[in-house]
XYZ file of C-alpha atoms in Angstrom:
747
model
C -58.181 42.194 59.011
C -54.602 43.523 59.148
C -54.016 46.909 57.706
C -53.146 46.744 53.768
C -52.549 49.536 50.928
C -53.299 48.654 47.432
C -50.604 48.747 44.766
C -50.427 51.483 43.851
C -52.050 54.150 46.151
C -55.574 54.910 44.837
C -56.382 58.241 45.278
C -58.295 57.333 48.362
C -60.136 54.918 50.319
C -63.951 55.401 50.813
C -64.638 57.409 53.985
C -68.017 58.302 54.262
C -68.152 59.076 58.092
C -65.159 61.758 57.847
C -64.848 63.858 56.347
C -61.329 81.284 48.704
C -62.519 85.322 46.344
C -63.228 86.625 50.137
C -66.171 86.959 51.652
C -68.511 89.529 50.535
C -69.702 91.414 53.589
C -72.763 93.140 52.856
C -74.015 95.952 54.892
C -77.113 94.697 56.169
C -75.642 91.399 57.783
C -75.341 91.401 61.456
C -72.438 92.802 63.152
C -71.064 89.285 64.368
C -70.714 88.407 60.660
C -69.390 91.357 59.450
C -66.717 91.021 62.017
C -65.944 87.287 60.645
C -65.887 88.486 56.987
C -63.539 91.409 58.070
C -61.238 89.108 59.993
C -61.001 86.856 56.773
C -60.309 89.755 54.280
C -57.586 91.142 56.659
C -55.786 87.732 57.205
C -55.873 85.750 53.988
C -53.403 86.996 51.150
C -54.893 86.862 47.656
C -52.961 84.590 45.263
C -50.939 85.989 42.479
C -51.960 84.874 39.063
C -48.868 83.539 37.038
C -50.339 81.582 34.053
C -48.480 78.854 32.685
C -49.846 77.367 29.403
C -49.665 73.795 27.965
C -50.817 72.637 24.528
C -52.588 69.066 24.198
C -53.396 67.932 20.831
C -54.296 71.368 19.811
C -55.891 72.377 22.983
C -54.441 75.335 25.203
C -54.607 74.891 28.815
C -53.873 77.802 31.114
C -53.138 77.197 34.807
C -53.000 80.426 36.987
C -51.454 78.764 40.030
C -48.974 76.334 38.672
C -46.493 77.714 41.179
C -48.428 76.426 44.171
C -47.051 72.931 43.274
C -43.915 73.991 45.053
C -44.868 73.212 48.301
C -41.722 74.189 49.789
C -41.990 78.032 48.456
C -42.107 80.394 51.424
C -44.685 82.195 49.562
C -46.878 79.074 48.970
C -46.444 78.211 52.635
C -47.458 81.491 53.997
C -50.440 81.300 51.835
C -51.336 77.754 52.990
C -50.802 78.552 56.672
C -52.620 81.933 56.526
C -55.652 80.555 54.861
C -55.513 77.728 56.898
C -55.759 80.019 59.935
C -58.365 81.930 58.255
C -60.496 78.702 57.915
C -60.031 77.677 61.534
C -60.811 80.971 62.858
C -64.180 81.250 60.656
C -64.948 77.730 61.963
C -64.389 78.427 65.448
C -66.935 81.250 65.343
C -69.816 78.776 64.301
C -71.854 79.014 67.360
C -72.883 75.297 67.305
C -69.382 74.001 66.573
C -68.292 73.025 70.159
C -71.439 71.471 70.876
C -71.197 69.169 67.679
C -67.555 68.429 68.802
C -69.030 67.466 71.978
C -71.978 65.368 70.835
C -69.425 63.526 68.500
C -66.965 62.776 71.297
C -70.055 61.595 73.415
C -71.355 59.178 70.732
C -67.466 58.181 70.063
C -66.780 57.249 73.833
C -70.168 55.430 74.223
C -68.304 52.403 73.200
C -65.416 50.939 75.660
C -63.171 50.019 73.071
C -62.936 49.956 69.100
C -61.385 46.939 67.612
C -59.909 46.592 64.531
C -57.565 44.411 62.294
C -58.114 41.047 63.616
C -55.933 38.298 62.871
C -56.627 34.567 63.947
C -54.185 31.731 64.363
C -53.510 27.988 65.227
C -53.537 27.739 69.089
C -56.325 29.831 69.799
C -53.964 32.981 69.169
C -55.297 36.410 67.980
C -53.836 39.592 67.086
C -56.013 42.756 67.157
C -55.636 46.726 66.975
C -57.872 48.180 69.812
C -58.454 51.792 70.840
C -60.033 52.406 74.446
C -62.242 55.350 74.697
C -59.511 57.182 76.361
C -56.924 56.417 73.416
C -56.156 58.699 70.709
C -54.869 55.760 68.281
C -55.147 52.437 67.936
C -52.816 50.018 69.242
C -51.567 46.547 68.531
C -52.270 43.632 71.006
C -52.181 39.808 71.087
C -54.270 37.365 73.242
C -54.824 33.811 73.749
C -58.390 32.715 73.414
C -61.531 35.024 72.823
C -61.684 35.711 76.345
C -58.127 36.014 77.064
C -56.139 39.109 78.432
C -54.862 41.442 76.018
C -50.918 41.774 75.732
C -49.767 45.184 74.460
C -47.497 44.904 71.535
C -47.135 48.301 69.774
C -48.220 51.801 71.230
C -48.168 54.574 68.903
C -49.080 56.999 71.421
C -45.835 56.408 73.463
C -44.232 57.372 70.421
C -46.094 60.480 69.845
C -45.120 61.626 73.380
C -41.657 61.079 72.552
C -41.380 62.488 69.296
C -44.225 65.152 69.236
C -45.688 63.760 66.124
C -48.706 61.481 65.807
C -47.887 57.888 64.564
C -49.920 55.227 63.186
C -49.914 51.527 62.424
C -50.273 50.988 58.707
C -50.319 47.210 58.386
C -49.053 44.294 60.501
C -48.573 40.722 59.831
C -47.822 37.714 62.526
C -45.652 34.980 61.964
C -47.627 31.479 61.534
C -46.721 30.642 64.961
C -47.291 34.185 66.508
C -43.913 34.310 67.774
C -42.674 37.397 65.521
C -45.101 40.042 64.358
C -43.917 42.318 61.192
C -45.612 45.708 61.501
C -45.253 49.293 59.642
C -45.274 52.519 61.482
C -45.455 56.181 59.711
C -45.875 59.622 61.268
C -47.811 62.581 60.524
C -50.078 60.633 58.113
C -47.149 60.570 55.708
C -47.869 56.673 55.065
C -43.814 56.392 54.731
C -43.941 52.915 56.646
C -41.054 51.649 58.212
C -41.114 47.969 59.067
C -40.536 46.728 62.541
C -40.010 43.010 63.956
C -41.028 42.156 67.357
C -40.461 39.232 69.406
C -44.025 38.803 70.839
C -42.672 37.027 73.938
C -40.398 39.468 74.954
C -41.729 42.490 73.282
C -38.041 43.295 72.047
C -37.217 44.540 68.777
C -35.597 42.297 66.175
C -32.884 43.635 64.189
C -32.882 47.248 62.725
C -36.170 49.208 61.287
C -36.368 49.054 57.341
C -37.375 51.927 55.673
C -39.262 52.308 52.206
C -41.915 49.604 53.557
C -44.997 51.538 52.581
C -47.201 48.609 51.029
C -45.866 45.981 53.459
C -47.121 42.814 51.914
C -45.461 40.819 54.317
C -45.827 37.120 54.141
C -43.980 34.113 56.094
C -42.842 30.642 55.367
C -44.613 27.848 57.554
C -41.739 27.760 59.875
C -41.846 31.380 60.782
C -38.097 31.655 59.943
C -38.295 33.704 56.781
C -40.200 36.572 55.707
C -41.019 38.254 52.493
C -41.931 41.949 52.126
C -42.351 44.847 49.351
C -39.661 47.505 49.232
C -39.830 50.687 47.312
C -36.740 51.705 45.465
C -34.337 54.126 46.774
C -34.818 57.621 45.409
C -31.842 58.940 44.363
C -30.564 62.526 43.782
C -31.834 63.855 40.359
C -34.685 61.026 40.011
C -38.059 62.440 39.220
C -40.713 62.141 41.755
C -42.925 60.004 39.463
C -40.691 56.950 39.910
C -41.225 56.578 43.703
C -43.419 53.857 43.362
C -41.979 52.037 40.509
C -39.408 49.297 40.463
C -40.408 47.796 43.807
C -39.325 44.383 44.590
C -40.442 41.623 47.035
C -37.462 41.118 49.354
C -36.661 38.030 51.437
C -34.853 37.712 54.642
C -34.577 36.273 58.014
C -35.483 38.089 61.290
C -32.809 40.023 62.495
C -30.704 40.010 59.249
C -29.749 43.579 57.818
C -32.180 45.056 54.921
C -28.605 45.287 52.829
C -28.336 41.489 52.914
C -31.802 40.559 51.648
C -32.456 38.931 48.645
C -34.869 39.775 45.974
C -37.374 36.873 45.616
C -39.809 38.443 42.787
C -39.825 41.752 40.582
C -38.555 42.845 37.767
C -35.048 42.186 38.703
C -35.743 38.530 38.805
C -35.341 36.052 35.496
C -38.365 35.101 34.050
C -40.625 37.714 35.713
C -41.621 39.741 32.786
C -43.271 42.844 34.375
C -42.992 46.480 33.628
C -41.311 48.962 36.009
C -44.812 50.454 36.729
C -46.257 47.081 38.166
C -45.671 46.454 41.849
C -45.017 42.893 43.037
C -46.288 40.535 46.121
C -45.700 37.272 47.126
C -47.779 34.626 49.137
C -46.001 31.382 50.541
C -48.492 28.705 50.730
C -49.094 27.504 54.254
C -48.235 23.803 52.973
C -44.593 24.970 51.964
C -45.381 24.041 48.202
C -45.976 27.204 46.375
C -44.932 30.798 46.087
C -47.778 32.849 44.389
C -46.546 36.206 42.943
C -49.107 38.649 42.216
C -48.490 41.591 40.261
C -50.723 44.992 40.264
C -50.289 47.655 37.586
C -51.244 50.691 39.722
C -54.714 50.595 40.924
C -55.849 48.629 37.990
C -58.298 45.875 39.204
C -57.156 42.961 37.262
C -54.015 41.400 38.424
C -51.362 38.953 36.669
C -50.588 35.682 38.667
C -46.969 33.789 38.718
C -46.243 30.679 40.595
C -42.845 28.916 41.416
C -41.924 26.108 43.655
C -41.228 27.512 47.241
C -38.422 25.619 47.841
C -36.614 27.132 44.902
C -37.508 30.641 45.829
C -36.135 30.223 49.409
C -33.091 28.884 47.983
C -32.580 31.794 45.651
C -33.235 30.054 42.399
C -36.856 30.921 41.737
C -38.351 29.577 38.689
C -41.381 31.797 38.000
C -43.970 30.872 35.964
C -46.985 33.232 34.594
C -50.262 31.527 34.707
C -52.816 34.385 34.858
C -52.283 37.593 32.419
C -54.511 40.739 32.806
C -56.719 39.701 30.123
C -57.893 36.811 32.384
C -59.650 39.419 34.208
C -59.019 37.860 37.860
C -59.974 40.644 40.803
C -59.120 38.177 43.593
C -57.759 34.539 44.522
C -56.955 32.203 47.237
C -55.160 29.264 47.370
C -55.869 25.550 48.932
C -54.230 22.005 48.502
C -52.784 22.512 44.870
C -55.617 24.559 43.786
C -55.923 28.265 43.256
C -59.333 29.582 43.603
C -60.070 32.981 41.644
C -62.579 35.428 40.848
C -62.735 36.679 37.284
C -65.187 38.969 35.300
C -63.962 37.538 31.869
C -67.164 36.547 30.072
C -69.099 37.433 33.524
C -69.637 40.929 34.223
C -70.772 40.267 37.931
C -67.999 37.860 37.709
C -67.509 33.975 38.598
C -65.671 31.359 40.864
C -63.197 29.351 38.982
C -60.684 26.628 40.251
C -57.338 25.975 38.858
C -54.904 22.978 39.378
C -51.241 24.568 39.946
C -49.781 21.083 38.791
C -51.046 21.636 35.387
C -51.913 25.359 35.328
C -53.870 26.265 32.029
C -56.498 28.618 32.815
C -58.393 27.677 29.836
C -59.188 24.077 31.612
C -60.273 26.070 34.998
C -63.155 24.337 36.779
C -66.351 26.864 37.359
C -67.464 26.462 40.892
C -69.630 29.202 41.407
C -71.115 30.236 37.721
C -72.136 33.708 36.594
C -75.383 34.950 37.793
C -77.359 38.130 39.103
C -75.227 38.101 42.096
C -71.820 40.180 41.889
C -68.960 37.936 43.101
C -66.346 39.817 45.266
C -63.771 37.655 47.145
C -62.857 34.241 47.964
C -61.054 32.708 51.110
C -59.890 29.626 51.729
C -60.255 27.802 55.103
C -59.478 24.089 56.207
C -63.192 23.015 55.888
C -64.408 24.661 52.760
C -63.968 27.797 50.102
C -65.890 30.831 51.311
C -67.087 33.391 48.833
C -68.156 36.869 49.469
C -71.183 37.937 47.159
C -73.351 40.983 46.884
C -77.008 41.460 45.925
C -77.477 45.325 45.309
C -75.284 46.501 48.236
C -76.025 43.858 50.765
C -73.480 41.150 51.124
C -74.201 37.450 50.920
C -71.798 34.495 52.348
C -71.518 31.003 50.594
C -69.470 28.310 51.393
C -68.280 25.128 49.011
C -66.872 22.312 50.149
C -63.533 21.193 48.154
C -65.429 17.953 46.908
C -65.392 18.524 43.058
C -69.159 18.232 42.776
C -70.021 20.094 45.989
C -72.587 22.897 45.838
C -72.118 26.559 46.925
C -74.495 26.787 49.888
C -75.611 30.289 51.339
C -74.817 30.711 54.966
C -77.427 32.869 56.665
C -76.208 35.846 58.532
C -77.895 37.585 61.508
C -77.376 40.953 59.923
C -78.523 42.112 56.539
C -75.597 44.347 55.825
C -71.869 43.912 54.746
C -68.726 42.486 55.442
C -65.167 41.679 53.705
C -63.424 38.576 53.495
C -59.764 38.093 53.909
C -57.579 35.132 53.389
C -54.183 34.029 55.007
C -52.827 32.936 51.966
C -53.135 36.382 50.413
C -52.205 38.768 53.086
C -55.369 39.069 55.341
C -57.236 36.804 57.921
C -60.774 36.051 57.907
C -59.787 32.611 56.751
C -57.111 30.320 57.570
C -56.227 27.098 55.582
C -55.116 25.703 58.659
C -58.544 26.440 60.737
C -61.989 25.554 59.825
C -64.541 28.378 59.410
C -64.104 32.373 59.121
C -64.169 35.358 60.789
C -66.494 38.433 59.529
C -67.085 41.686 60.596
C -70.914 42.345 60.200
C -72.471 45.714 60.158
C -75.473 47.592 58.483
C -76.873 51.181 58.146
C -78.363 51.078 61.483
C -76.500 48.399 63.171
C -72.722 48.685 64.405
C -70.052 46.566 63.550
C -69.912 43.517 65.470
C -67.168 40.375 64.814
C -68.867 36.885 64.030
C -67.590 33.773 64.082
C -68.612 31.188 61.336
C -68.060 27.461 62.345
C -67.432 24.701 59.682
C -71.103 23.595 60.453
C -72.339 26.888 59.278
C -73.186 28.327 63.070
C -72.806 31.627 63.415
C -71.895 33.235 66.586
C -70.865 36.783 68.146
C -67.164 36.565 69.444
C -67.854 39.526 71.777
C -64.290 40.901 70.409
C -66.078 44.153 69.685
C -67.833 45.483 72.871
C -71.287 46.817 72.097
C -72.073 50.721 72.984
C -75.384 51.772 74.108
C -76.085 53.781 70.704
C -74.999 50.993 68.113
C -78.624 49.706 67.380
C -80.626 52.974 67.352
C -84.379 52.039 66.936
C -85.396 55.232 65.692
C -83.275 55.517 62.643
C -83.975 53.637 59.442
C -82.558 53.546 55.989
C -84.667 53.956 52.793
C -83.164 52.420 49.466
C -84.178 53.962 46.303
C -83.259 53.786 42.512
C -82.980 57.097 40.836
C -83.209 57.288 37.063
C -80.111 59.200 35.700
C -79.595 61.462 32.745
C -79.761 58.637 30.311
C -82.228 56.097 32.138
C -79.716 54.219 34.273
C -80.904 53.577 37.694
C -78.522 54.480 40.380
C -79.090 53.068 43.946
C -79.013 55.316 46.872
C -79.515 54.626 50.633
C -81.058 57.497 52.550
C -80.839 57.155 56.231
C -83.061 59.159 58.665
C -85.171 59.142 61.725
C -88.316 57.366 61.292
C -91.063 59.571 60.331
C -88.875 62.164 58.650
C -91.033 65.148 57.301
C -90.809 65.413 53.448
C -91.432 69.177 53.295
C -87.952 69.985 51.818
C -86.841 71.533 55.075
C -84.033 68.698 56.178
C -80.413 69.515 55.999
C -79.126 66.860 53.879
C -75.667 65.626 53.374
C -75.112 63.645 50.067
C -71.959 61.391 49.936
C -70.239 59.578 46.910
C -67.109 57.918 45.954
C -67.867 56.132 42.673
C -64.001 55.113 41.589
C -61.949 52.132 41.305
C -65.008 49.928 41.457
C -65.592 50.751 45.159
C -69.030 50.211 46.429
C -70.409 52.113 49.431
C -71.581 49.045 51.204
C -74.076 49.122 54.557
C -71.939 50.440 57.205
C -72.548 51.967 60.693
C -71.452 55.525 61.777
C -71.708 56.892 65.323
C -71.015 60.135 63.689
C -74.085 60.191 61.562
C -76.211 60.258 64.932
C -75.033 63.827 65.589
C -75.742 64.772 62.089
C -79.120 63.551 62.611
C -79.484 65.136 65.989
C -79.252 68.546 63.999
C -82.216 67.321 62.319
C -80.167 66.072 59.193
C -80.624 63.485 56.502
C -77.574 61.564 55.218
C -77.886 59.815 51.758
C -75.079 57.761 50.014
C -75.149 56.977 46.417
C -73.522 54.495 44.088
C -73.109 56.171 40.764
C -71.259 54.392 37.767
C -67.720 54.241 38.819
C -68.436 51.867 41.748
C -69.138 48.371 40.969
C -72.885 47.749 42.831
C -73.949 45.891 39.851
C -70.429 44.483 38.635
C -67.817 45.467 35.931
C -70.251 46.804 33.475
C -71.413 49.421 35.909
C -67.819 50.247 37.056
C -66.726 50.703 33.345
C -69.601 53.234 32.899
C -67.886 55.696 35.061
C -64.236 55.148 33.911
C -61.925 57.279 31.537
C -63.863 58.644 28.999
C -67.380 57.732 30.399
C -66.565 59.278 33.864
C -69.077 62.100 33.266
C -71.701 59.477 33.982
C -70.409 59.654 37.722
C -71.185 63.054 38.316
C -74.288 62.937 36.131
C -75.790 60.026 38.044
C -74.769 61.980 41.224
C -76.648 65.017 40.251
C -79.793 63.096 39.203
C -79.444 61.741 42.821
C -79.475 65.356 44.475
C -82.397 65.951 42.290
C -84.214 63.126 43.576
C -83.808 64.317 46.955
C -85.249 67.494 46.171
C -87.771 66.334 44.113
C -89.192 63.738 47.044
C -88.824 66.940 49.252
C -86.402 65.061 51.763
C -84.555 68.624 51.123
C -84.057 71.764 49.040
C -80.983 73.158 47.138
C -80.708 75.579 50.224
C -80.275 72.536 52.598
C -78.582 70.252 50.400
C -74.708 69.552 50.940
C -72.333 67.298 49.341
C -68.934 65.231 50.536
C -66.621 63.560 48.343
C -63.121 62.250 49.552
C -60.125 61.733 47.514
C -61.247 60.322 44.090
C -64.625 61.413 45.317
C -63.427 64.816 44.914
C -63.853 64.065 41.214
C -67.591 63.607 41.968
C -68.265 66.537 44.024
C -66.110 68.686 42.427
C -67.842 68.391 38.926
C -71.276 68.009 40.262
C -70.618 71.652 41.693
C -69.076 73.044 38.743
C -71.735 71.575 36.603
C -74.771 72.661 38.720
C -73.409 75.233 41.210
C -77.413 76.107 41.817
C -78.219 72.692 43.240
C -76.093 72.872 46.694
C -75.879 75.125 49.469
C -72.533 73.713 50.550
C -69.604 71.383 49.107
C -66.798 69.705 51.010
C -64.089 67.995 48.725
C -61.745 65.958 51.410
C -58.319 65.379 50.021
C -59.927 65.702 46.855
C -58.648 64.740 43.294
C -59.299 67.907 41.937
C -56.546 68.798 39.496
C -56.625 65.722 37.388
C -54.452 67.366 34.252
C -51.445 67.655 36.633
C -51.903 64.517 39.117
C -49.875 62.691 36.531
C -46.844 64.612 37.416
C -46.829 63.248 40.878
C -45.585 60.287 42.589
C -48.947 58.531 42.901
C -50.289 59.940 39.552
C -48.508 57.154 37.639
C -50.171 54.359 39.474
C -53.499 55.718 38.680
C -53.375 56.060 35.223
C -55.231 52.937 34.641
C -58.140 54.351 36.566
C -58.118 58.003 35.072
C -56.027 57.933 31.816
C -52.862 59.717 30.593
C -52.402 63.028 29.105
C -50.071 61.420 26.790
C -53.135 60.400 24.492
C -55.724 62.618 22.904
C -58.616 60.279 24.315
C -56.723 60.594 27.754
C -56.371 64.148 27.884
C -59.936 64.712 26.976
C -61.475 62.391 29.621
C -59.014 64.077 32.403
C -60.061 67.676 31.188
C -63.628 66.660 31.898
C -62.915 64.976 35.355
C -60.578 68.152 36.335
C -62.776 70.518 38.842
C -59.697 72.860 38.644
C -60.168 73.499 34.926
C -63.934 73.575 35.069
C -63.838 76.399 37.616
C -65.214 79.546 35.625
C -65.033 83.159 36.678
C -68.212 84.888 37.549
C -70.215 82.010 38.491
C -72.253 81.953 41.624
C -70.688 78.759 43.233
C -72.047 77.391 46.626
C -69.943 77.719 49.820
C -67.018 75.545 49.869
C -64.573 73.904 52.325
C -61.673 71.913 51.139
C -59.884 69.899 53.562
C -56.676 68.152 53.258
C -53.389 66.928 55.211
C -50.119 68.527 54.188
C -48.304 64.941 53.921
C -50.850 63.496 52.042
C -48.739 60.918 49.700
C -51.909 59.978 47.226
C -53.427 63.330 46.414
C -50.888 66.056 46.660
C -52.158 69.067 48.694
C -51.918 71.378 46.010
C -54.906 69.793 44.141
C -56.938 71.288 46.848
C -54.776 74.819 47.235
C -54.829 75.437 43.685
C -58.395 74.785 43.363
C -59.120 76.841 46.445
C -57.207 79.786 44.981
C -59.202 79.581 41.670
C -62.579 79.158 43.407
C -61.937 82.544 45.633
C -61.070 84.400 42.518
C -63.984 83.094 40.447
C -67.011 82.998 42.726
C -69.635 85.460 42.398
C -71.828 84.225 44.985
C -70.068 85.997 48.167
C -70.358 82.939 49.925
C -67.176 81.541 51.772
C -64.405 79.376 50.042
C -62.075 77.906 53.009
C -58.823 76.076 52.872
C -58.646 73.820 56.088
C -55.280 72.196 56.236
C -53.835 69.705 58.889
C -50.112 69.921 59.165
C -49.761 66.718 60.994
C -51.896 64.697 58.862
C -52.082 62.868 55.351
C -54.710 61.193 53.363
C -56.560 60.382 56.564
C -54.941 57.268 57.266
C -53.556 56.933 60.591
C -55.193 60.095 61.567
C -55.637 60.672 65.530
C -59.314 60.053 67.037
C -59.055 63.731 67.872
C -58.189 64.807 64.381
C -61.075 62.730 63.059
C -63.462 64.176 65.489
C -62.359 67.736 65.278
C -62.491 67.476 61.297
C -66.179 66.073 61.370
C -67.265 68.576 63.400
C -66.283 71.260 61.301
C -67.521 69.509 58.081
C -70.903 69.375 59.924
C -70.962 72.953 61.550
C -69.737 74.559 58.236
C -72.686 72.579 56.376
C -75.126 73.183 59.214
C -73.933 77.068 58.959
C -74.476 77.367 55.162
C -77.834 75.655 55.327
C -79.222 78.378 57.543
C -79.833 75.845 60.459
C -80.442 77.452 63.951
C -77.967 77.313 66.223
C -75.207 77.499 63.803
C -75.608 81.052 62.543
C -72.836 83.698 63.586
């Protein structure tokens, strides 16, 4: 499916497969380790304490490293570079690190090509992103037919060679006839996407690139002559950073037209569109030319607002928008076919249900129930020419249903060849697994022990492998299995966890074990395959993945059980999972590490500060760690719906509880910590990690390392090159194995 970026940026995407007190050098340590410690103490400056105090509802919060938030300060830059150099030097001296990187590279190169973001169009035309084993970045191709030859359209590696900066394709959307493709390019992990248009026949650019197209959200009229796209407002001098993602508009133009001549199609500048400045608009132009569907996203809030307008009026520059869905209707996904809007809602149904609304008389109270609420969780819908396809989840296993459009047709399950996960996309709302002009759907199936393959589901229910994703020799290991467990948490709630390990693993407490979690925005960790996990298991490791409250593995109630004021359940559930792994003798505290990225930084950071005795090592990757200050950043405002605001007493208390930075206490024996971050991160500012590293370095009494690993040519991880990804994984695994005392990784 095409790349897309949610409105607004969540603090992160879930990324299971990726990933500073100085050392106290005891006299009895081996000489090699003593040399390593000395190198760190000699090269890394100690951050000065400059307290700044804030008062929130009678509570004083003292911030000793507020000045780190000025990322351009020469002093701060020098600290960042010195501590990054220290971290890199330390990691390079771990004996097994180079062998780990070689093993990760071997597994990654075992597949001739990795394919992603597939779009299917009429005429047997396919667009796809592909990264060959020798490539460092995904490139955009098109082909005619499943077995057709690929035609290269966009090559980010060529741009890197000419500019010296890594580039990435953030998103792409071809026109309905495939003659033009719109795509967004950004550099250095910044996600500052620039919109480009290309004639696919000639490979030539159309018109001039258009900046501030971070979200993309491109759609086309059926004749491929007009496109709409989301554009951020221009940041003028003196505007606060927090306004960056506010007041974006959906613009409309014809290919080749200058951006200055684009018209506003949907947004708060359009008459009749009653949305707030923080809400972000997008538009879907239905394939039949009848309707324009305006969707409005309030930052990271799952529930959306929906408007409709006759498409002809929008194209004529006289849109007549009508709101048909409010946030109180709890709609989280939608699809269109033949004057009907099909949507998923959790209103009165915590695990959601599917409704159909006739757009000729769009009164939501009269919507027809197509799939009623049940024990299964309903996720998405996608309209194809033959039927409505429905994505559901039982636990964390996905099920696919199809329902013909006849009024009384039943929803019938489509048997799938793999028990695992997939995600439906819909051409009417920006993705591509289903197209209302074509029968059937494409789905990408994978499991904990089977690598991703692309399957076609035909109108008759037959499921066949398209062959678009080549199989690698390590894609179906027979010696790996996943054990599914439910762990009692502090209040008796049963937390699902998947434990992936070699068959016959010894339950003697000796296994180096990595526990991963995310648990925000309702994102659920569903089964997926990672070649990198094989390298971890080659080192004797066990890999566990938890779905604490804050995910939506059991629907909306489970999500809201780890949300704002109830967020402590998230890390308490995670701690319970760690204790379970120890009690069942998968591992022991000396052999247990935890990893969480982005909003998962809340999870692992607070688990660490709450139970520092439970873990050998902790890795917060691009972590949301200073939640009391996040609201001052450009992406902090879009995240208020998820985490709350310091402007209310309840919000302040919730954010204070979530903040790792504000819960670090002096004199505590913290485990080893390695914080990783891309300096160009637009989702979580790098200072959330650097401030936390400085505070941990000053506070910990354990003598264990606190490393700050930075990448000055990366951001939140989106768009990272293969080289960057593999290097980070090698450093993560090697750091953990070093701290777990595993032979072969000890200096």
